[in-house]
Short mmCIF file of C-alpha atoms and ligand atoms in Angstrom, two decimals:
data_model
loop_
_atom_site.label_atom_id
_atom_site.label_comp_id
_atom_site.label_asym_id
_atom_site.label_seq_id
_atom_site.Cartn_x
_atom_site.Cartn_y
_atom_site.Cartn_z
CA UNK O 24 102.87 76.25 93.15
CA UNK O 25 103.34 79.70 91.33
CA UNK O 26 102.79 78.76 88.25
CA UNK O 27 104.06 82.08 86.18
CA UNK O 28 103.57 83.88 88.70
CA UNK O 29 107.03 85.37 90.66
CA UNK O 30 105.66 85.15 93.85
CA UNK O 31 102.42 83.90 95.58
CA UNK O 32 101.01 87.15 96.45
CA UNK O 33 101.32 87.89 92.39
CA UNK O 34 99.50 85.39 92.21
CA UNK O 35 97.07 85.70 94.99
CA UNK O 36 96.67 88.97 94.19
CA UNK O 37 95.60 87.72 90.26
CA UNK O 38 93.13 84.95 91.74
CA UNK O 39 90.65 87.49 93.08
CA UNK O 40 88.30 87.18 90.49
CA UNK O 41 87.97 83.84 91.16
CA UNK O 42 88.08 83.90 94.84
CA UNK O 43 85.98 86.83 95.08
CA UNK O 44 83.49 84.66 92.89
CA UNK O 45 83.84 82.05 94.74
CA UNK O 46 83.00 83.44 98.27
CA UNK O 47 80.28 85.22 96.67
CA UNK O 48 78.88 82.81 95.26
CA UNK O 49 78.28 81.11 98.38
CA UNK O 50 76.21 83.97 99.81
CA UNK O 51 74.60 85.42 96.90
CA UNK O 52 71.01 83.01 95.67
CA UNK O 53 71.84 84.48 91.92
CA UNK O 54 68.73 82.64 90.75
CA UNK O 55 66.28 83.30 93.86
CA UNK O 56 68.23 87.38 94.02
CA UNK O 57 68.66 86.67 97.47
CA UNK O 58 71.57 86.67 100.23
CA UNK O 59 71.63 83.81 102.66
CA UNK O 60 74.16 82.92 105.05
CA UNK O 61 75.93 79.71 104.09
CA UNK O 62 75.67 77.00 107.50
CA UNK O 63 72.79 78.51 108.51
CA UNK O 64 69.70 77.65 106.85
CA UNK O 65 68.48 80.88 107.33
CA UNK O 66 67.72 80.64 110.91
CA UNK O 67 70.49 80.49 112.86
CA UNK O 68 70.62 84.64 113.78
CA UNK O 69 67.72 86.48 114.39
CA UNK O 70 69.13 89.37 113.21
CA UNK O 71 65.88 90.95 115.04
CA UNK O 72 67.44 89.78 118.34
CA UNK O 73 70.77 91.56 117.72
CA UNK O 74 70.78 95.02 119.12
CA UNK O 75 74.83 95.03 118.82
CA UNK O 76 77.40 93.86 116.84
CA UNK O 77 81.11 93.44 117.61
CA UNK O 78 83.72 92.93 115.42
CA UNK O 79 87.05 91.77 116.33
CA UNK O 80 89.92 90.90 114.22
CA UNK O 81 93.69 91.58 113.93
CA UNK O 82 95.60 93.33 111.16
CA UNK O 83 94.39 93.17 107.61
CA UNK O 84 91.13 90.98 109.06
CA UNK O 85 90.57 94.20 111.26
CA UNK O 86 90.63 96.57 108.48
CA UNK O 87 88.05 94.05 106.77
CA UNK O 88 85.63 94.78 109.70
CA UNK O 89 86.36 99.04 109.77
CA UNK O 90 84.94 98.70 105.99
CA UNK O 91 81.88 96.12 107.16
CA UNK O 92 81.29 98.67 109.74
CA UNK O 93 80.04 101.34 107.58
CA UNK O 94 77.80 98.84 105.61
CA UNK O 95 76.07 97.71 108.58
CA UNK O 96 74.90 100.71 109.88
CA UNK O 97 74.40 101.48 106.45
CA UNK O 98 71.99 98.38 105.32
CA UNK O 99 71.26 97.48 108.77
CA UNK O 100 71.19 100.21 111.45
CA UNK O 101 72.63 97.96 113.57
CA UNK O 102 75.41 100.04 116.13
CA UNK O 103 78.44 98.52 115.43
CA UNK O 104 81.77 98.39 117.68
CA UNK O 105 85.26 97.41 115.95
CA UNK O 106 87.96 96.58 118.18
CA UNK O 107 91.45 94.86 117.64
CA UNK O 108 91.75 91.85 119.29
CA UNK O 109 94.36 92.59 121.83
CA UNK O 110 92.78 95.49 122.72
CA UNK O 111 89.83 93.87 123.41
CA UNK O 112 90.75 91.05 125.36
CA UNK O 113 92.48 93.04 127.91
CA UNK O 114 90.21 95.90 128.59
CA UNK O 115 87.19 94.53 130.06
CA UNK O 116 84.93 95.69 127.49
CA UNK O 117 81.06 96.59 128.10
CA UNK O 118 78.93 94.01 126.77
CA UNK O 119 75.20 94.06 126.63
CA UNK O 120 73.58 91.35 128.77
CA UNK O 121 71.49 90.18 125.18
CA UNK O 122 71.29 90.85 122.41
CA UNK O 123 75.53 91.11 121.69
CA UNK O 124 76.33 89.23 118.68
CA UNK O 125 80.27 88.94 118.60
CA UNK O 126 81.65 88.53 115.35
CA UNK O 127 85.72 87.27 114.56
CA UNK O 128 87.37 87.35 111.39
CA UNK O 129 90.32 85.42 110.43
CA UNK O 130 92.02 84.06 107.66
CA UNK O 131 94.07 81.53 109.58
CA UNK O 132 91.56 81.06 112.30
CA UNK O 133 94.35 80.55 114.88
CA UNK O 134 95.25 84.34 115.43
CA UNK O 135 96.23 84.16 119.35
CA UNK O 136 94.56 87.41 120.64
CA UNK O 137 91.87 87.20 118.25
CA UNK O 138 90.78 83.30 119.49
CA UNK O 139 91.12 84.67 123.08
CA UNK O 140 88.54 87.47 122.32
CA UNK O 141 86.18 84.62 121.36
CA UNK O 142 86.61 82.69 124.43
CA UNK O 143 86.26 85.60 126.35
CA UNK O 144 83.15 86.36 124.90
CA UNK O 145 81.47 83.26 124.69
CA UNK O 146 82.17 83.39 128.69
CA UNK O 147 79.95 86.18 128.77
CA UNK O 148 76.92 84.48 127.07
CA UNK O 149 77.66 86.46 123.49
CA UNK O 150 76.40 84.88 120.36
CA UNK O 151 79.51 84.33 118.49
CA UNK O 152 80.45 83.97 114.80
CA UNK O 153 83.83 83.35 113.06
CA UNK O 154 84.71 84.89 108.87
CA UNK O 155 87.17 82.63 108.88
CA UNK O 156 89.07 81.13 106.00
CA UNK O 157 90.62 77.82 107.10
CA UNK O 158 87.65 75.60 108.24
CA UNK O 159 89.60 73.32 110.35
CA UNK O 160 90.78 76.21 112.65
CA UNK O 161 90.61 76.74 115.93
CA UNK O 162 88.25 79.60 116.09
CA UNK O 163 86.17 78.35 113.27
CA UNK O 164 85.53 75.08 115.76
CA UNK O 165 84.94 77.32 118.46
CA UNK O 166 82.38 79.91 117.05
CA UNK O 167 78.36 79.09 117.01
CA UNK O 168 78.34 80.30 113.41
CA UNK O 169 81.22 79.87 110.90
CA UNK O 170 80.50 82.22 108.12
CA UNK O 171 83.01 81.00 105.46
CA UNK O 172 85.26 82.68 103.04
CA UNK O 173 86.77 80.35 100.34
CA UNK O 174 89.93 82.28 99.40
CA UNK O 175 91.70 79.27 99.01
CA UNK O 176 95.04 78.63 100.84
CA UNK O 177 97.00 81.93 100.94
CA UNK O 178 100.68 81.56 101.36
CA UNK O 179 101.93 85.15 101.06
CA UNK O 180 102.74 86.40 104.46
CA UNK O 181 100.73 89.77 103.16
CA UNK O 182 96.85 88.95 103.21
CA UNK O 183 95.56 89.72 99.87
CA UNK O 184 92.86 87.67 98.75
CA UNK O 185 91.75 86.94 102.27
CA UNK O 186 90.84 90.16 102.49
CA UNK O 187 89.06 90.88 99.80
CA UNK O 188 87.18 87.19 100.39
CA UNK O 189 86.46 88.84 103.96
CA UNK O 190 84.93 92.07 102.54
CA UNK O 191 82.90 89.97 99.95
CA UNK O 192 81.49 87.94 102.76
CA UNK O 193 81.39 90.69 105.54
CA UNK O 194 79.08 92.47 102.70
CA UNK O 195 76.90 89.53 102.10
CA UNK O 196 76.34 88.99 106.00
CA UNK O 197 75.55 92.93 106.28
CA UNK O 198 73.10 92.59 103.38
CA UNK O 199 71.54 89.47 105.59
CA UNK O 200 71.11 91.88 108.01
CA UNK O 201 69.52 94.25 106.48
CA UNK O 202 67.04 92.28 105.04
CA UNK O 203 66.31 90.16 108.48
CA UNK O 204 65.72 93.80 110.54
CA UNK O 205 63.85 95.28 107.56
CA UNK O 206 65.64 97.98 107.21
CA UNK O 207 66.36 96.77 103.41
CA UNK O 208 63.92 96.62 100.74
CA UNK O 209 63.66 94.09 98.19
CA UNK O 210 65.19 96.10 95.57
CA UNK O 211 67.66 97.01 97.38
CA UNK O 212 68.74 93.83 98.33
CA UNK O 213 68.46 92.81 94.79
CA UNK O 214 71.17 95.56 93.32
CA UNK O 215 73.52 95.49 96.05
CA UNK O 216 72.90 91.62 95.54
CA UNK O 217 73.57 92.10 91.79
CA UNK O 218 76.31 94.77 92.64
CA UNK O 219 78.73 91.94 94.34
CA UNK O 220 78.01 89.30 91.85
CA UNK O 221 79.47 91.26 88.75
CA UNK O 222 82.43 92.41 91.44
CA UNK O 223 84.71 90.13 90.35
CA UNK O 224 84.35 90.89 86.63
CA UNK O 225 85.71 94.61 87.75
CA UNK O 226 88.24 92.74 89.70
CA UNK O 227 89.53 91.19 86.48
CA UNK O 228 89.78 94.71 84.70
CA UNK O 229 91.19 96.79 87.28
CA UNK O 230 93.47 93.48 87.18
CA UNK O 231 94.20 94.68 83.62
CA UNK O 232 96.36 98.20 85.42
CA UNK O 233 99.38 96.00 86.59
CA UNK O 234 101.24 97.74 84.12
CA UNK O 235 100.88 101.15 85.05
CA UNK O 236 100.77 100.63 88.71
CA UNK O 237 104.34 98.67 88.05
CA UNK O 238 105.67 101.97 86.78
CA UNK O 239 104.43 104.37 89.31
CA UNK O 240 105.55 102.19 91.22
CA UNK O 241 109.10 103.13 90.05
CA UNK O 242 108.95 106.25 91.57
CA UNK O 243 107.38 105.58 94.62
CA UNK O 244 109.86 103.36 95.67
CA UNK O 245 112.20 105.97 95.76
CA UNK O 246 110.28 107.54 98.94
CA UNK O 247 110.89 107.14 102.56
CA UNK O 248 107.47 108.26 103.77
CA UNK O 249 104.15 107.75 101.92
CA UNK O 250 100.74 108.68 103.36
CA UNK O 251 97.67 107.30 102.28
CA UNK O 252 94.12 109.30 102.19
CA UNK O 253 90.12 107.90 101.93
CA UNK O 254 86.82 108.83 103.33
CA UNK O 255 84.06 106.67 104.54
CA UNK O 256 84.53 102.67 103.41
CA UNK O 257 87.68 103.80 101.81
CA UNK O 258 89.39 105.09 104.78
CA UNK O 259 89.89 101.85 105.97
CA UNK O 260 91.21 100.82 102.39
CA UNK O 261 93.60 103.74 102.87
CA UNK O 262 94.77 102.12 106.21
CA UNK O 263 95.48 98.34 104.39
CA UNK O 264 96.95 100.25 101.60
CA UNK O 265 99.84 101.71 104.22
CA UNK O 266 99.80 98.50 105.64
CA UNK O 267 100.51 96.35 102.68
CA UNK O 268 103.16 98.79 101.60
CA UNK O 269 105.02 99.05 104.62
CA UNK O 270 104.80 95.17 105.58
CA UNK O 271 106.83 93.88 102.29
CA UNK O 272 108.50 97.05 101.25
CA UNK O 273 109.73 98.52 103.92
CA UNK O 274 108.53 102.07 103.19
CA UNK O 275 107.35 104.17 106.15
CA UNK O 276 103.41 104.65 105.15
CA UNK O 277 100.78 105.67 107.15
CA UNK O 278 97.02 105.68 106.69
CA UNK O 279 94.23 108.32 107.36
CA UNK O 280 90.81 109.69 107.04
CA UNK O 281 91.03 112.75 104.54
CA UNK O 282 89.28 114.65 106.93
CA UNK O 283 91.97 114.13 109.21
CA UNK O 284 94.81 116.01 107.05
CA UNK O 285 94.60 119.45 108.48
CA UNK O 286 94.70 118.00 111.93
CA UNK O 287 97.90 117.30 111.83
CA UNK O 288 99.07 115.07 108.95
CA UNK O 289 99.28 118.22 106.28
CA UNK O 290 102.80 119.09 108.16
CA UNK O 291 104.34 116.08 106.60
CA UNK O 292 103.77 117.26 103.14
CA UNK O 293 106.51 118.02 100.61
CA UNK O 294 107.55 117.47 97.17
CA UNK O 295 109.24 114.10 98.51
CA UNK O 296 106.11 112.38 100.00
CA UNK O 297 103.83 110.46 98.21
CA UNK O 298 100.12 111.00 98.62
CA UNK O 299 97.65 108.31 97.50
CA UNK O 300 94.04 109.16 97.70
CA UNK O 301 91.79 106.22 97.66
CA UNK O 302 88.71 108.13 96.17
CA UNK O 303 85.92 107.14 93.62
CA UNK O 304 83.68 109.53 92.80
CA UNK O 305 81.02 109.12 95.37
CA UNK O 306 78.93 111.33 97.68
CA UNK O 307 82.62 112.05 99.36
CA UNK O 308 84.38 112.52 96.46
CA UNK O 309 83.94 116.79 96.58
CA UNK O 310 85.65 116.84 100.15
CA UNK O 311 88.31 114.27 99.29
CA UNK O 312 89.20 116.95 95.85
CA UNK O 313 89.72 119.70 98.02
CA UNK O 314 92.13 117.72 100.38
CA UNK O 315 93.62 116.68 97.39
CA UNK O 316 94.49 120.17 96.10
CA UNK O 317 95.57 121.13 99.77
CA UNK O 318 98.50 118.52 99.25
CA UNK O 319 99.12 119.73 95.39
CA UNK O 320 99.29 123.31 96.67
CA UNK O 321 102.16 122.00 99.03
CA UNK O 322 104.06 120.54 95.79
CA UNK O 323 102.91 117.31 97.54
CA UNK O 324 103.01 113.96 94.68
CA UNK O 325 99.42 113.21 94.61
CA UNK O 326 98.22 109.70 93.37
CA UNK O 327 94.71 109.21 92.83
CA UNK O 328 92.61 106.09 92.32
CA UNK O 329 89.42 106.85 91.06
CA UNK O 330 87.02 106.49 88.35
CA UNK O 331 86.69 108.32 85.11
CA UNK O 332 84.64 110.57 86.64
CA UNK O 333 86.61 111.49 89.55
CA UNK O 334 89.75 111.96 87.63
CA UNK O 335 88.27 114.25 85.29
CA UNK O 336 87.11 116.24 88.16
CA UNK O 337 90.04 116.35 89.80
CA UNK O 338 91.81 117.77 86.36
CA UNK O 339 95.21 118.27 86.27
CA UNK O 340 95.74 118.43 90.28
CA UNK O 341 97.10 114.90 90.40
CA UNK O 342 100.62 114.23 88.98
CA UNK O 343 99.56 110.30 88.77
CA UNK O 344 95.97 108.73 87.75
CA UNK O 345 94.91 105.25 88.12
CA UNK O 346 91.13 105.06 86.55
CA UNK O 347 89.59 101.77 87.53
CA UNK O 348 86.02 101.06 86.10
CA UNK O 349 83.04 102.58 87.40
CA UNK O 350 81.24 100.40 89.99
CA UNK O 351 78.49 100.49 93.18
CA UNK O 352 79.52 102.47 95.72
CA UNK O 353 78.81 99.64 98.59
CA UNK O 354 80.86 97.28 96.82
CA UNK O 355 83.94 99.91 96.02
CA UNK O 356 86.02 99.24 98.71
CA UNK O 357 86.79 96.03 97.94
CA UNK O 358 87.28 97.12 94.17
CA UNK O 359 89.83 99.78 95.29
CA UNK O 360 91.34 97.16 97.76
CA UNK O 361 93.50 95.59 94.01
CA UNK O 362 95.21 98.72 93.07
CA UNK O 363 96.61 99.47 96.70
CA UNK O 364 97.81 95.54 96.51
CA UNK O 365 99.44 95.98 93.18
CA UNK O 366 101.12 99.06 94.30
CA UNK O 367 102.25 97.76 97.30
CA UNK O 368 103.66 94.68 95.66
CA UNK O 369 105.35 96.56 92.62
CA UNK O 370 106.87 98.90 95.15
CA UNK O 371 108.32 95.93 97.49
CA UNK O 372 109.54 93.90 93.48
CA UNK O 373 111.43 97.18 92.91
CA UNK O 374 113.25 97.28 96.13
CA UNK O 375 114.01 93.86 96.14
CA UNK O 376 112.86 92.78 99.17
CA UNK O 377 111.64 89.21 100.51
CA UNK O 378 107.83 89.52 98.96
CA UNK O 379 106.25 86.43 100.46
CA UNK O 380 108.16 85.97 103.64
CA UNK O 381 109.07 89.72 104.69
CA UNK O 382 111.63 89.90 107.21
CA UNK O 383 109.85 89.66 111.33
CA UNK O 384 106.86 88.85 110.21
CA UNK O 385 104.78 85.33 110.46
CA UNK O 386 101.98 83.90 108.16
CA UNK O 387 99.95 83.34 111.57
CA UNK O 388 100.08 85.29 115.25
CA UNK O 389 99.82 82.29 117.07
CA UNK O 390 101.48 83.96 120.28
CA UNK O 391 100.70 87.01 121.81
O1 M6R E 420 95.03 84.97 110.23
P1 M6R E 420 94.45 86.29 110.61
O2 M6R E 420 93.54 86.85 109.61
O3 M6R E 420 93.81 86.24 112.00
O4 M6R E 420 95.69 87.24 110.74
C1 M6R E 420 95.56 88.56 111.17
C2 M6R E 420 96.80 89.37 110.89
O5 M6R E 420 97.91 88.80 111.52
C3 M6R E 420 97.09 89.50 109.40
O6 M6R E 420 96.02 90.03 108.69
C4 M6R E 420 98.32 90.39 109.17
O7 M6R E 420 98.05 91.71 109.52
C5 M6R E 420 98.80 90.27 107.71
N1 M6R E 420 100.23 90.12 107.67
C6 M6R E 420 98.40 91.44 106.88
O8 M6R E 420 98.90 91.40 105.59
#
């Protein structure tokens, strides 16, 4: 049901602070200020044993793992490989002979390619887990591990609050990590413990720009091309953000690494192309301003998501600000994952397109 909502990824897109809670709330020990892994009494990885990690996922669920990448070698040290499904199933990948933990996320659990990547590595001995959302799936059978997220059924062919239930748990399991190779010290595990349990009280504010992102979104409908700009964990937000927009509007969008902009993307820029730059003011934030006034030099429409911080920095350079609350850096991405959503959706309301059921596209991959 959609209540008031017009469509269910409004609405899916509104229930994050609850399912972000939610998922949280099964990883985070509020009382004990601890992080354990729901299903596995503790035990069940020796995160000591793992000397790699693979994570393989499709679509949205891959961009989930590009951001988790960054906090495990962050929290963890633990080398990391992200791969998309197809890709990996087909290419004979190198995997270590012990110590490979193989880790799937999935919001329907039945993603073809991605269920084949965890038969294929469960053939080669790997220690698998599954962030999966629908416990009865298929993969979430198959995996040794199911680390849950409890998004709740999502029925908008556009993952919203999958993802962001993915990221919350993908950041609790990295945490886990970090505290079971001791590369994390008590404290720390205690704020960035802290840091996702008041997440979804951001969520709700940043909720609160709906308004403003509705009438940007005004304009950028209007554009055929629309390129979208982070560094570090919010590259791979800059990636979902073109993705969302060009699933249910239609709009050609493409995602990149800021860094990446003088290699090649900067020829694209004119006054009729769109720039959002997914950019709090973090260590990164200095390098992402000066992209930023490469593409307002080139009368390019810059759009930045930041903080209050950031935008002041960035004065007058942007032609659009949206200022979402100030929050930890390692949970950011997943705060700057609603404003991409809302734009995406606002964009795809104003050219009246088919929201939940966009045209070629299926809820679940279940063929290659
Ligand atoms: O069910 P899964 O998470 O395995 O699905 C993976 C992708 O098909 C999915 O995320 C797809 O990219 C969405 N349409 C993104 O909005």
């Amino acid at each position: 049901e959609k209540g008031n909502y017009r469509h269910f990824m409004q609405k899916e897109i509104f229930e994050q602070p609850d399912s972000t809670a939610r998922t949280i709330g099964a990883y985070v020990n509020v009382l004990k200020q601890t992080v354990e892994l729901p299903g596995e009494n503790g035990h069940a990885i020796d995160w000591n044993d793992v000397t790699s990690l693979h994570m393989i996922a499709c679509g949205t669920a891959h961009y989930a793992t590009r951001v988790a990448e960054y906090w495990f070698e962050q929290v963890a040290g633990l080398p990391v490989k992200t791969d998309i499904a197809s890709e990996f199933r087909y290419r004979e990948p190198a995997l270590p002979k012990t110590g490979g933990l193989a880790l799937f996320v999935s919001q329907s659990g039945e993603t073809a390619d991605t269920l084949a990547a965890l038969r294929y590595c469960k053939e080669k001995g790997l220690k698998t887990a599954a962030v999966v959302n629908v416990p009865t799936s298929t993969i979430a059978r198959e995996a040794d591990l199911v680390l849950p997220t409890l998004a709740g059924p999502e029925i908008g062919v556009a993952s919203t609050k999958a993802f962001t239930a993915q990221l919350s748990a993908l950041a609790a399991v990295a945490i886990a990590a970090g505290r079971g190779r001791e590369t994390l010290s008590r404290d720390a595990e205690i704020r960035l413990g802290k840091a996702l349990t008041q997440l979804p009280r951001l969520i709700s504010s940043t909720l609160a720009l709906d308004e403003r992102i509705e009438k940007l979104a005004r304009d950028i409908a209007k554009a055929t091309d629309v390129i979208y700009l982070g560094r570090g964990v919010h590259y791979p937000i800059a990636l979902e953000g073109a993705l969302k927009l060009k699933e249910i509007s239609y709009i050609h969008a493409e995602g990149y690494a800021s860094g990446e902009l003088k290699h090649g993307p900067i020829a694209l820029i004119d006054e009729d192309t769109p720039v959002v730059f997914v950019a709090p003011f973090d260590g990164l934030f200095d390098k992402s301003l000066s992209n930023l006034q490469e593409v307002a030099a080139r009368r390019g429409e810059v759009i930045l998501i930041s903080d209050e911080a950031g935008l002041r920095a960035a004065a007058d350079a942007p032609a659009h600000r949206i200022e979402l609350p100030d929050c930890d850096p390692f949970v950011a991405p997943i705060l700057y994952s609603i404003p991409v959503q809302l734009l995406a959706y606002h964009v795809a309301v104003e050219k009246g397109t088919d929201v939940d059921q966009p045209r070629n596209l299926a809820k679940s991959v279940t063929v290659e």
